[in-house]
Short mmCIF file of C-alpha atoms (C1' of nucleotides) in Angstrom, two decimals:
data_model
loop_
_atom_site.label_atom_id
_atom_site.label_comp_id
_atom_site.label_asym_id
_atom_site.label_seq_id
_atom_site.Cartn_x
_atom_site.Cartn_y
_atom_site.Cartn_z
CA MET A 27 -46.66 -51.75 43.93
CA ALA A 28 -43.67 -53.86 44.88
CA ARG A 29 -41.27 -51.94 47.06
CA VAL A 30 -37.67 -52.36 46.13
CA GLY A 31 -36.16 -50.85 49.24
CA LEU A 32 -34.29 -47.92 47.83
CA THR A 33 -32.09 -45.90 50.13
CA THR A 34 -29.55 -43.20 49.50
CA GLU A 35 -26.83 -45.66 50.48
CA ARG A 36 -27.93 -48.37 48.07
CA LEU A 37 -28.26 -45.82 45.30
CA THR A 38 -24.80 -44.47 45.97
CA GLN A 39 -23.34 -47.96 46.05
CA ALA A 40 -25.08 -48.95 42.83
CA GLY A 41 -24.05 -45.65 41.28
CA ALA A 42 -20.44 -46.44 42.11
CA GLU A 43 -20.71 -49.84 40.47
CA LEU A 44 -22.33 -48.27 37.46
CA ALA A 45 -19.51 -45.74 37.27
CA ASP A 46 -16.93 -48.51 37.22
CA GLU A 47 -18.82 -50.29 34.46
CA VAL A 48 -19.70 -47.47 32.10
CA GLY A 49 -17.63 -44.53 33.29
CA PHE A 50 -18.42 -41.81 35.78
CA GLU A 51 -19.58 -39.42 33.06
CA GLN A 52 -22.25 -41.88 32.04
CA VAL A 53 -23.70 -42.22 35.51
CA THR A 54 -27.20 -40.91 35.29
CA VAL A 55 -30.32 -40.98 37.41
CA SER A 56 -32.13 -42.70 34.56
CA ALA A 57 -29.56 -45.43 34.22
CA LEU A 58 -29.68 -46.01 37.95
CA ALA A 59 -33.48 -46.26 37.87
CA ARG A 60 -33.23 -48.87 35.11
CA ARG A 61 -30.78 -50.83 37.20
CA PHE A 62 -33.29 -51.04 40.03
CA ASP A 63 -36.15 -51.57 37.59
CA VAL A 64 -37.91 -48.58 38.99
CA LYS A 65 -39.26 -45.34 37.53
CA VAL A 66 -36.92 -42.40 37.42
CA ALA A 67 -39.01 -40.11 39.59
CA SER A 68 -38.86 -42.64 42.40
CA LEU A 69 -35.21 -41.89 42.98
CA TYR A 70 -35.92 -38.30 43.82
CA SER A 71 -37.17 -39.23 47.26
CA HIS A 72 -33.65 -40.35 48.10
CA LEU A 73 -31.65 -37.96 45.94
CA LYS A 74 -31.73 -34.19 45.79
CA SER A 75 -30.48 -34.13 42.24
CA SER A 76 -28.26 -35.80 39.71
CA GLN A 77 -25.39 -33.69 41.00
CA ASP A 78 -26.16 -34.93 44.48
CA LEU A 79 -25.84 -38.52 43.31
CA LYS A 80 -22.46 -37.83 41.76
CA SER A 81 -21.30 -36.04 44.85
CA ASN A 82 -22.33 -39.00 47.00
CA ILE A 83 -20.39 -41.36 44.79
CA ALA A 84 -17.37 -39.10 45.09
CA LEU A 85 -17.63 -39.11 48.88
CA LEU A 86 -17.92 -42.89 48.89
CA ALA A 87 -14.82 -43.22 46.73
CA LEU A 88 -12.83 -40.86 48.94
CA GLU A 89 -13.83 -42.88 52.01
CA GLU A 90 -12.91 -46.18 50.44
CA LEU A 91 -9.62 -44.78 49.30
CA ALA A 92 -8.87 -43.40 52.74
CA ASP A 93 -9.75 -46.74 54.36
CA ARG A 94 -7.41 -48.58 52.06
CA GLY A 95 -4.73 -46.00 52.66
CA ALA A 96 -5.03 -46.38 56.41
CA ALA A 97 -4.80 -50.16 56.12
CA ALA A 98 -1.72 -49.90 53.92
CA LEU A 99 0.00 -47.50 56.26
CA ALA A 100 -0.54 -49.59 59.37
CA GLY A 101 2.77 -50.94 60.58
CA ARG A 102 4.82 -49.41 57.82
CA ALA A 103 7.23 -46.51 57.71
CA GLY A 104 9.66 -44.79 55.37
CA LYS A 105 9.86 -45.96 51.81
CA ASP A 106 7.82 -49.00 52.66
CA ALA A 107 4.93 -46.77 53.68
CA LEU A 108 5.41 -44.47 50.72
CA VAL A 109 5.24 -47.29 48.20
CA ALA A 110 2.32 -49.02 49.88
CA PHE A 111 0.32 -45.83 50.02
CA ALA A 112 1.09 -44.90 46.43
CA ASN A 113 0.02 -48.34 45.28
CA VAL A 114 -3.28 -47.93 47.06
CA TYR A 115 -4.09 -45.01 44.78
CA ARG A 116 -2.90 -46.70 41.64
CA ASP A 117 -4.55 -50.03 42.37
CA TYR A 118 -7.81 -48.39 43.35
CA ALA A 119 -7.86 -46.44 40.10
CA ARG A 120 -7.25 -49.61 38.12
CA GLU A 121 -9.86 -51.63 39.99
CA HIS A 122 -12.41 -48.85 40.14
CA PRO A 123 -11.85 -46.37 37.35
CA GLY A 124 -15.31 -44.88 37.66
CA ARG A 125 -14.98 -44.37 41.39
CA TYR A 126 -11.52 -42.89 40.96
CA ALA A 127 -12.88 -40.45 38.41
CA ALA A 128 -15.66 -39.62 40.85
CA ALA A 129 -13.10 -38.84 43.53
CA GLN A 130 -11.77 -36.10 41.25
CA LEU A 131 -15.12 -34.33 41.22
CA ARG A 132 -14.96 -30.78 42.45
CA LEU A 133 -17.00 -30.91 45.62
CA SER A 134 -19.08 -28.14 47.11
CA PRO A 135 -17.53 -26.64 50.24
CA GLU A 136 -20.11 -28.42 52.42
CA ALA A 137 -19.42 -31.76 50.79
CA ALA A 138 -15.69 -31.20 50.95
CA ALA A 139 -15.97 -30.49 54.65
CA VAL A 140 -17.52 -33.87 55.44
CA SER A 141 -15.33 -35.73 52.93
CA ALA A 142 -12.39 -37.93 53.71
CA GLY A 143 -10.14 -35.30 52.13
CA GLY A 144 -8.72 -34.42 55.51
CA ARG A 145 -7.80 -38.03 56.21
CA HIS A 146 -5.89 -38.19 52.95
CA ALA A 147 -3.84 -35.15 53.88
CA GLN A 148 -3.20 -36.57 57.36
CA MET A 149 -2.01 -39.87 55.98
CA THR A 150 0.31 -38.20 53.53
CA ARG A 151 1.76 -36.25 56.44
CA ALA A 152 2.16 -39.46 58.37
CA ILE A 153 4.29 -40.91 55.60
CA LEU A 154 6.59 -37.93 55.88
CA ARG A 155 7.29 -38.77 59.51
CA GLY A 156 9.63 -41.36 58.14
CA TYR A 157 11.67 -38.61 56.54
CA ASP A 158 13.45 -35.70 58.07
CA LEU A 159 11.41 -32.69 57.05
CA THR A 160 10.39 -29.72 59.11
CA GLU A 161 7.60 -27.25 58.45
CA PRO A 162 6.98 -25.66 56.03
CA ASP A 163 8.88 -28.16 53.87
CA GLN A 164 6.59 -30.88 55.11
CA THR A 165 3.61 -29.09 53.60
CA HIS A 166 5.43 -28.60 50.34
CA ALA A 167 6.27 -32.29 50.34
CA VAL A 168 2.66 -33.25 51.07
CA ARG A 169 1.64 -31.31 48.00
CA LEU A 170 4.37 -32.85 45.92
CA LEU A 171 3.36 -36.35 46.91
CA GLY A 172 -0.26 -35.64 46.11
CA SER A 173 0.77 -34.27 42.75
CA VAL A 174 2.96 -37.20 41.84
CA PHE A 175 0.46 -39.85 42.91
CA HIS A 176 -2.55 -38.24 41.36
CA GLY A 177 -0.69 -37.01 38.31
CA TYR A 178 0.85 -40.35 37.48
CA VAL A 179 -2.32 -42.34 38.02
CA SER A 180 -4.36 -39.83 36.09
CA LEU A 181 -2.02 -39.78 33.09
CA GLU A 182 -1.70 -43.53 33.14
CA MET A 183 -5.46 -44.01 33.17
CA ARG A 184 -5.79 -41.64 30.25
CA GLY A 185 -3.52 -43.98 28.33
CA GLY A 186 -0.60 -41.61 28.26
CA PHE A 187 2.01 -44.25 29.04
CA SER A 188 0.42 -47.24 27.42
CA HIS A 189 1.89 -47.53 23.96
CA SER A 190 5.55 -46.93 24.51
CA ALA A 191 8.41 -48.71 26.21
CA PRO A 192 9.34 -49.10 29.00
CA ASP A 193 6.10 -50.31 30.44
CA SER A 194 4.24 -48.26 32.98
CA GLN A 195 4.85 -50.57 35.92
CA GLU A 196 8.57 -50.11 35.49
CA SER A 197 8.26 -46.33 35.38
CA TRP A 198 6.00 -46.36 38.41
CA SER A 199 8.62 -48.21 40.45
CA ARG A 200 11.37 -45.87 39.34
CA VAL A 201 9.24 -42.81 39.98
CA LEU A 202 8.61 -44.02 43.52
CA ASP A 203 12.32 -44.75 43.98
CA ALA A 204 13.08 -41.24 42.83
CA THR A 205 10.44 -39.72 45.06
CA ASP A 206 11.82 -41.58 48.05
CA ALA A 207 15.32 -40.38 47.21
CA LEU A 208 14.05 -36.83 46.91
CA LEU A 209 12.39 -36.91 50.31
CA ARG A 210 15.59 -38.21 51.87
CA SER A 211 17.62 -35.36 50.45
CA TRP A 212 15.09 -32.56 50.27
CA PRO A 213 16.89 -29.43 49.07
CA ALA A 214 17.20 -26.38 51.31
CA PRO A 215 15.49 -23.26 49.95
CA MET B 1 -31.99 -16.11 6.34
CA ALA B 2 -28.98 -14.17 7.48
CA ARG B 3 -25.84 -16.25 7.20
CA VAL B 4 -23.61 -16.07 10.18
CA GLY B 5 -20.57 -17.71 8.65
CA LEU B 6 -20.15 -20.72 10.87
CA THR B 7 -17.12 -22.89 10.42
CA THR B 8 -15.67 -25.70 12.46
CA GLU B 9 -12.81 -23.43 13.48
CA ARG B 10 -15.04 -20.63 14.70
CA LEU B 11 -17.17 -23.09 16.59
CA THR B 12 -14.14 -24.65 18.22
CA GLN B 13 -12.76 -21.25 19.17
CA ALA B 14 -16.09 -20.09 20.57
CA GLY B 15 -16.45 -23.40 22.36
CA ALA B 16 -13.08 -22.85 24.00
CA GLU B 17 -14.13 -19.39 25.17
CA LEU B 18 -17.37 -20.82 26.46
CA ALA B 19 -15.45 -23.49 28.34
CA ASP B 20 -13.33 -20.87 30.07
CA GLU B 21 -16.42 -18.91 31.04
CA VAL B 22 -18.76 -21.63 32.27
CA GLY B 23 -16.58 -24.71 32.60
CA PHE B 24 -15.81 -27.45 30.11
CA GLU B 25 -18.56 -29.69 31.46
CA GLN B 26 -21.12 -27.05 30.59
CA VAL B 27 -20.03 -26.73 26.99
CA THR B 28 -22.94 -27.87 24.94
CA VAL B 29 -24.03 -27.70 21.33
CA SER B 30 -27.12 -25.83 22.46
CA ALA B 31 -25.18 -23.21 24.39
CA LEU B 32 -22.90 -22.70 21.43
CA ALA B 33 -25.88 -22.23 19.11
CA ARG B 34 -27.28 -19.62 21.47
CA ARG B 35 -23.98 -17.81 21.44
CA PHE B 36 -24.13 -17.52 17.64
CA ASP B 37 -27.84 -16.79 17.76
CA VAL B 38 -28.50 -19.72 15.51
CA LYS B 39 -30.63 -22.84 15.72
CA VAL B 40 -29.05 -25.91 17.23
CA ALA B 41 -29.42 -28.10 14.16
CA SER B 42 -27.39 -25.62 12.13
CA LEU B 43 -24.23 -26.59 13.94
CA TYR B 44 -24.45 -30.16 12.76
CA SER B 45 -23.20 -29.20 9.32
CA HIS B 46 -19.90 -28.30 10.93
CA LEU B 47 -19.87 -30.76 13.81
CA LYS B 48 -20.24 -34.50 13.81
CA SER B 49 -21.51 -34.57 17.36
CA SER B 50 -21.28 -33.00 20.75
CA GLN B 51 -18.36 -35.28 21.49
CA ASP B 52 -16.68 -34.07 18.32
CA LEU B 53 -16.97 -30.48 19.52
CA LYS B 54 -15.37 -31.33 22.84
CA SER B 55 -12.64 -33.26 21.13
CA ASN B 56 -11.90 -30.27 18.87
CA ILE B 57 -11.66 -27.98 21.86
CA ALA B 58 -9.27 -30.42 23.49
CA LEU B 59 -7.08 -30.49 20.39
CA LEU B 60 -7.08 -26.69 20.27
CA ALA B 61 -6.01 -26.50 23.90
CA LEU B 62 -3.24 -29.02 23.39
CA GLU B 63 -1.93 -27.02 20.43
CA GLU B 64 -2.01 -23.73 22.30
CA LEU B 65 -0.29 -25.31 25.24
CA ALA B 66 2.38 -26.82 23.00
CA ASP B 67 2.92 -23.48 21.27
CA ARG B 68 3.40 -21.73 24.58
CA GLY B 69 5.70 -24.48 25.75
CA ALA B 70 7.86 -24.18 22.66
CA ALA B 71 8.10 -20.42 23.10
CA ALA B 72 9.06 -20.83 26.75
CA LEU B 73 11.73 -23.38 25.98
CA ALA B 74 13.41 -21.34 23.27
CA GLY B 75 16.82 -20.24 24.44
CA ARG B 76 16.56 -21.85 27.86
CA ALA B 77 18.16 -24.91 29.39
CA GLY B 78 18.46 -26.70 32.72
CA LYS B 79 16.42 -25.49 35.63
CA ASP B 80 15.57 -22.33 33.76
CA ALA B 81 13.85 -24.38 31.07
CA LEU B 82 12.20 -26.64 33.62
CA VAL B 83 10.66 -23.76 35.53
CA ALA B 84 9.58 -21.87 32.42
CA PHE B 85 7.91 -24.94 30.97
CA ALA B 86 6.20 -25.81 34.21
CA ASN B 87 4.86 -22.30 34.51
CA VAL B 88 3.40 -22.53 31.04
CA TYR B 89 1.14 -25.32 32.24
CA ARG B 90 0.19 -23.63 35.44
CA ASP B 91 -0.41 -20.22 33.91
CA TYR B 92 -2.41 -21.67 31.07
CA ALA B 93 -4.63 -23.54 33.50
CA ARG B 94 -5.22 -20.37 35.50
CA GLU B 95 -5.92 -18.24 32.44
CA HIS B 96 -7.96 -20.85 30.65
CA PRO B 97 -9.45 -23.31 33.12
CA GLY B 98 -12.02 -24.59 30.65
CA ARG B 99 -9.45 -25.21 27.96
CA TYR B 100 -7.13 -26.88 30.45
CA ALA B 101 -9.94 -29.17 31.52
CA ALA B 102 -10.59 -29.89 27.86
CA ALA B 103 -6.98 -30.90 27.38
CA GLN B 104 -7.57 -33.67 29.95
CA LEU B 105 -10.27 -35.24 27.83
CA ARG B 106 -9.62 -38.81 26.90
CA LEU B 107 -9.17 -38.65 23.14
CA SER B 108 -10.01 -41.31 20.62
CA PRO B 109 -6.91 -42.99 19.14
CA GLU B 110 -7.42 -41.10 15.88
CA ALA B 111 -7.72 -37.76 17.63
CA ALA B 112 -4.75 -38.55 19.85
CA ALA B 113 -2.68 -39.34 16.78
CA VAL B 114 -3.18 -35.87 15.27
CA SER B 115 -2.97 -34.10 18.62
CA ALA B 116 -0.06 -32.09 19.93
CA GLY B 117 0.50 -34.81 22.50
CA GLY B 118 3.68 -35.86 20.76
CA ARG B 119 5.07 -32.34 20.88
CA HIS B 120 4.49 -32.22 24.61
CA ALA B 121 6.46 -35.39 25.11
CA GLN B 122 9.25 -34.14 22.86
CA MET B 123 9.51 -30.87 24.75
CA THR B 124 9.64 -32.62 28.08
CA ARG B 125 12.46 -34.74 26.70
CA ALA B 126 14.21 -31.60 25.52
CA ILE B 127 14.20 -30.24 29.05
CA LEU B 128 15.96 -33.37 30.24
CA ARG B 129 18.85 -32.69 27.88
CA GLY B 130 19.98 -30.20 30.50
CA TYR B 131 20.34 -33.07 32.96
CA ASP B 132 22.47 -36.12 32.82
CA LEU B 133 20.05 -38.97 32.25
CA THR B 134 20.37 -41.89 29.93
CA GLU B 135 17.65 -44.15 28.62
CA PRO B 136 15.51 -45.62 30.03
CA ASP B 137 15.78 -43.23 32.98
CA GLN B 138 14.97 -40.40 30.63
CA THR B 139 11.60 -41.92 29.87
CA HIS B 140 10.89 -42.47 33.54
CA ALA B 141 11.79 -38.85 34.16
CA VAL B 142 9.53 -37.66 31.34
CA ARG B 143 6.68 -39.46 33.01
CA LEU B 144 7.58 -38.06 36.39
CA LEU B 145 7.65 -34.51 35.08
CA GLY B 146 4.31 -34.94 33.37
CA SER B 147 2.89 -36.32 36.60
CA VAL B 148 4.21 -33.52 38.76
CA PHE B 149 3.13 -30.73 36.44
CA HIS B 150 -0.28 -32.11 35.68
CA GLY B 151 -0.86 -33.38 39.19
CA TYR B 152 0.02 -30.13 40.89
CA VAL B 153 -1.94 -27.94 38.51
CA SER B 154 -4.89 -30.26 38.65
CA LEU B 155 -5.01 -30.40 42.46
CA GLU B 156 -4.48 -26.66 42.71
CA MET B 157 -7.33 -25.95 40.32
CA ARG B 158 -9.58 -28.21 42.32
CA GLY B 159 -8.91 -26.00 45.29
CA GLY B 160 -6.84 -28.55 47.13
CA PHE B 161 -4.18 -26.10 48.26
CA SER B 162 -6.22 -22.97 48.58
CA HIS B 163 -7.24 -22.73 52.19
CA SER B 164 -4.12 -23.57 54.07
CA ALA B 165 -0.72 -22.03 54.60
CA PRO B 166 1.78 -21.77 53.04
CA ASP B 167 0.28 -20.38 49.88
CA SER B 168 0.32 -22.36 46.69
CA GLN B 169 2.82 -20.16 44.86
CA GLU B 170 5.37 -20.87 47.55
CA SER B 171 4.82 -24.61 47.35
CA TRP B 172 5.00 -24.52 43.58
CA SER B 173 8.44 -22.88 43.69
CA ARG B 174 9.68 -25.38 46.22
CA VAL B 175 8.25 -28.30 44.31
CA LEU B 176 10.08 -27.14 41.20
CA ASP B 177 13.29 -26.67 43.22
CA ALA B 178 12.91 -30.19 44.50
CA THR B 179 12.18 -31.60 41.07
CA ASP B 180 15.27 -29.90 39.67
CA ALA B 181 17.35 -31.32 42.50
CA LEU B 182 15.95 -34.76 41.85
CA LEU B 183 16.82 -34.65 38.17
CA ARG B 184 20.37 -33.61 39.01
CA SER B 185 20.82 -36.57 41.34
CA TRP B 186 18.58 -39.19 39.80
CA PRO B 187 19.00 -42.40 41.80
CA ALA B 188 20.44 -45.52 40.19
CA PRO B 189 18.03 -48.50 40.07
"C1'" DA C 9 -57.03 -56.80 64.78
"C1'" DG C 10 -58.41 -52.68 62.66
"C1'" DA C 11 -57.71 -47.71 61.97
"C1'" DA C 12 -54.67 -43.91 61.23
"C1'" DT C 13 -50.48 -42.35 59.55
"C1'" DT C 14 -46.33 -42.40 57.21
"C1'" DT C 15 -43.52 -43.82 53.47
"C1'" DG C 16 -42.26 -45.36 48.89
"C1'" DC C 17 -42.97 -45.84 44.27
"C1'" DC C 18 -46.15 -44.43 40.70
"C1'" DT C 19 -48.24 -41.42 36.73
"C1'" DA C 20 -48.15 -37.10 34.49
"C1'" DA C 21 -46.03 -33.27 32.62
"C1'" DA C 22 -42.77 -29.57 31.45
"C1'" DG C 23 -38.25 -28.22 29.98
"C1'" DG C 24 -33.60 -29.13 28.31
"C1'" DT C 25 -30.08 -31.61 25.26
"C1'" DC C 26 -28.68 -34.46 21.13
"C1'" DT C 27 -29.28 -35.90 16.58
"C1'" DT C 28 -31.24 -36.80 11.91
"C1'" DA C 29 -34.10 -35.64 7.77
"C1'" DG C 30 -35.52 -32.70 4.51
"C1'" DG C 31 -36.66 -27.75 2.79
"C1'" DG C 32 -35.90 -22.88 1.26
"C1'" DA C 33 -33.18 -18.83 0.61
"C1'" DG C 34 -28.64 -16.72 0.00
"C1'" DA C 35 -24.09 -17.03 -2.35
"C1'" DT C 36 -21.37 -18.63 -6.31
"C1'" DG C 37 -20.40 -19.89 -11.09
"C1'" DC C 38 -21.60 -20.11 -16.05
"C1'" DG D 16 -30.18 -14.53 -15.66
"C1'" DC D 17 -30.13 -19.20 -14.45
"C1'" DA D 18 -28.35 -23.37 -12.30
"C1'" DT D 19 -25.99 -25.09 -8.51
"C1'" DC D 20 -24.34 -25.39 -4.15
"C1'" DT D 21 -24.11 -24.12 0.64
"C1'" DC D 22 -25.90 -22.72 4.78
"C1'" DC D 23 -29.18 -22.28 8.06
"C1'" DC D 24 -34.00 -23.41 8.95
"C1'" DT D 25 -38.28 -26.24 10.57
"C1'" DA D 26 -39.81 -30.59 12.24
"C1'" DA D 27 -39.54 -34.50 14.90
"C1'" DG D 28 -37.89 -38.48 17.83
"C1'" DA D 29 -35.23 -39.99 21.69
"C1'" DC D 30 -33.28 -39.42 26.19
"C1'" DC D 31 -32.33 -37.02 30.70
"C1'" DT D 32 -33.82 -33.99 34.75
"C1'" DT D 33 -36.94 -32.35 37.93
"C1'" DT D 34 -41.44 -31.24 40.21
"C1'" DA D 35 -46.33 -32.21 41.64
"C1'" DG D 36 -49.67 -35.00 43.19
"C1'" DG D 37 -51.80 -39.89 43.94
"C1'" DC D 38 -52.37 -44.62 45.65
"C1'" DA D 39 -51.06 -48.55 48.08
"C1'" DA D 40 -47.88 -50.92 51.22
"C1'" DA D 41 -45.68 -50.71 55.61
"C1'" DT D 42 -45.69 -49.04 60.21
"C1'" DT D 43 -47.69 -47.31 64.38
"C1'" DC D 44 -51.36 -46.64 67.54
"C1'" DT D 45 -55.57 -47.90 69.99
#
DNA sequence: AGAATTTGCCTAAAGGTCTTAGGGAGATGC
DNA sequence: GCATCTCCCTAAGACCTTTAGGCAAATTCT
């Protein structure tokens, strides 16, 4: 029989594309097999389970996101870095909604350990170097930034801001302005 | 055959309990039928589809959340209102993780129209009456608050803040302090 | 090159979920 | 008491997941 050349990597990549096309929830081993014109059981040589596939897609998305974040942060500082980094998240979610959804998957501890999650936290901390925060406020601020970025993007993708004025782009800019202002005058406890 | 007395309401309620016990993803028409000791097909007199069940659970969660929010806001203003409202979200998510996850479901336009989504937005606006913001900054601030609340709770539930100091409760307090400070000195465009 | 081995995709099969169609027994109304 | 309606049932088709075992292509060894 004709060999297609399946590998875990190709399956993960194709799964990510599938997620962007039909939604992460709809990513299924069967659908992936159809895409490669191969029988379903054949995928199980490269995949432990359906959950494993989803987890791999999540790890891929986290890596891609971290790579883009690193590129955006290079040579920038302060508000410039903040805005660039925030836009990485938002743009990625818009370009790759399925992958972004995948990145929200709750990972197993083992998967989380090898994920790019640590890089994300490091980069967020790097942004804060442009502001004058000392520990433990820096950690609080890291968590706030994560919340604002993820929260805004998540609500926007769900359509929360879509059918009312002012448009979401405008709010996004103002939210980032406000966040920058907050970091510059972080309140004492 | 013994009649169990199924109704859409009872199914939705039981589905919400099931979600809290096993996770919203695991809520299934089959599992619900087992819980009522009834055959699966029997549920389809009260449910249009599996998606319909999930949507109903989401609507229930949004209502409960709005009810709690309204109760928390009664008689409070300013930072007091902000903190109380924020804690409603966080506490609800901790008490009812499955329901909270359900509330994140992307609803159909029809479902969204009858949802408590509007009440949530109204209440967030009400909080901002304690601060000195004029349109369109008020709308931007509504979106920021939604992002911070949802983003923080969502990341916390995913375990993002669990295994590092300082503990999440501490960060939550400081994030709310910071948000209050930001609303009091909202930057001009 | 030919043989031995490994690898990759296959068939087969069992179990779970969703959904629709149509039937029979309990509850309700006259 | 009888007719009607409602509720839950059986039956069945479609799809997804996962495991077991087989055959042929690719790779390695002699």
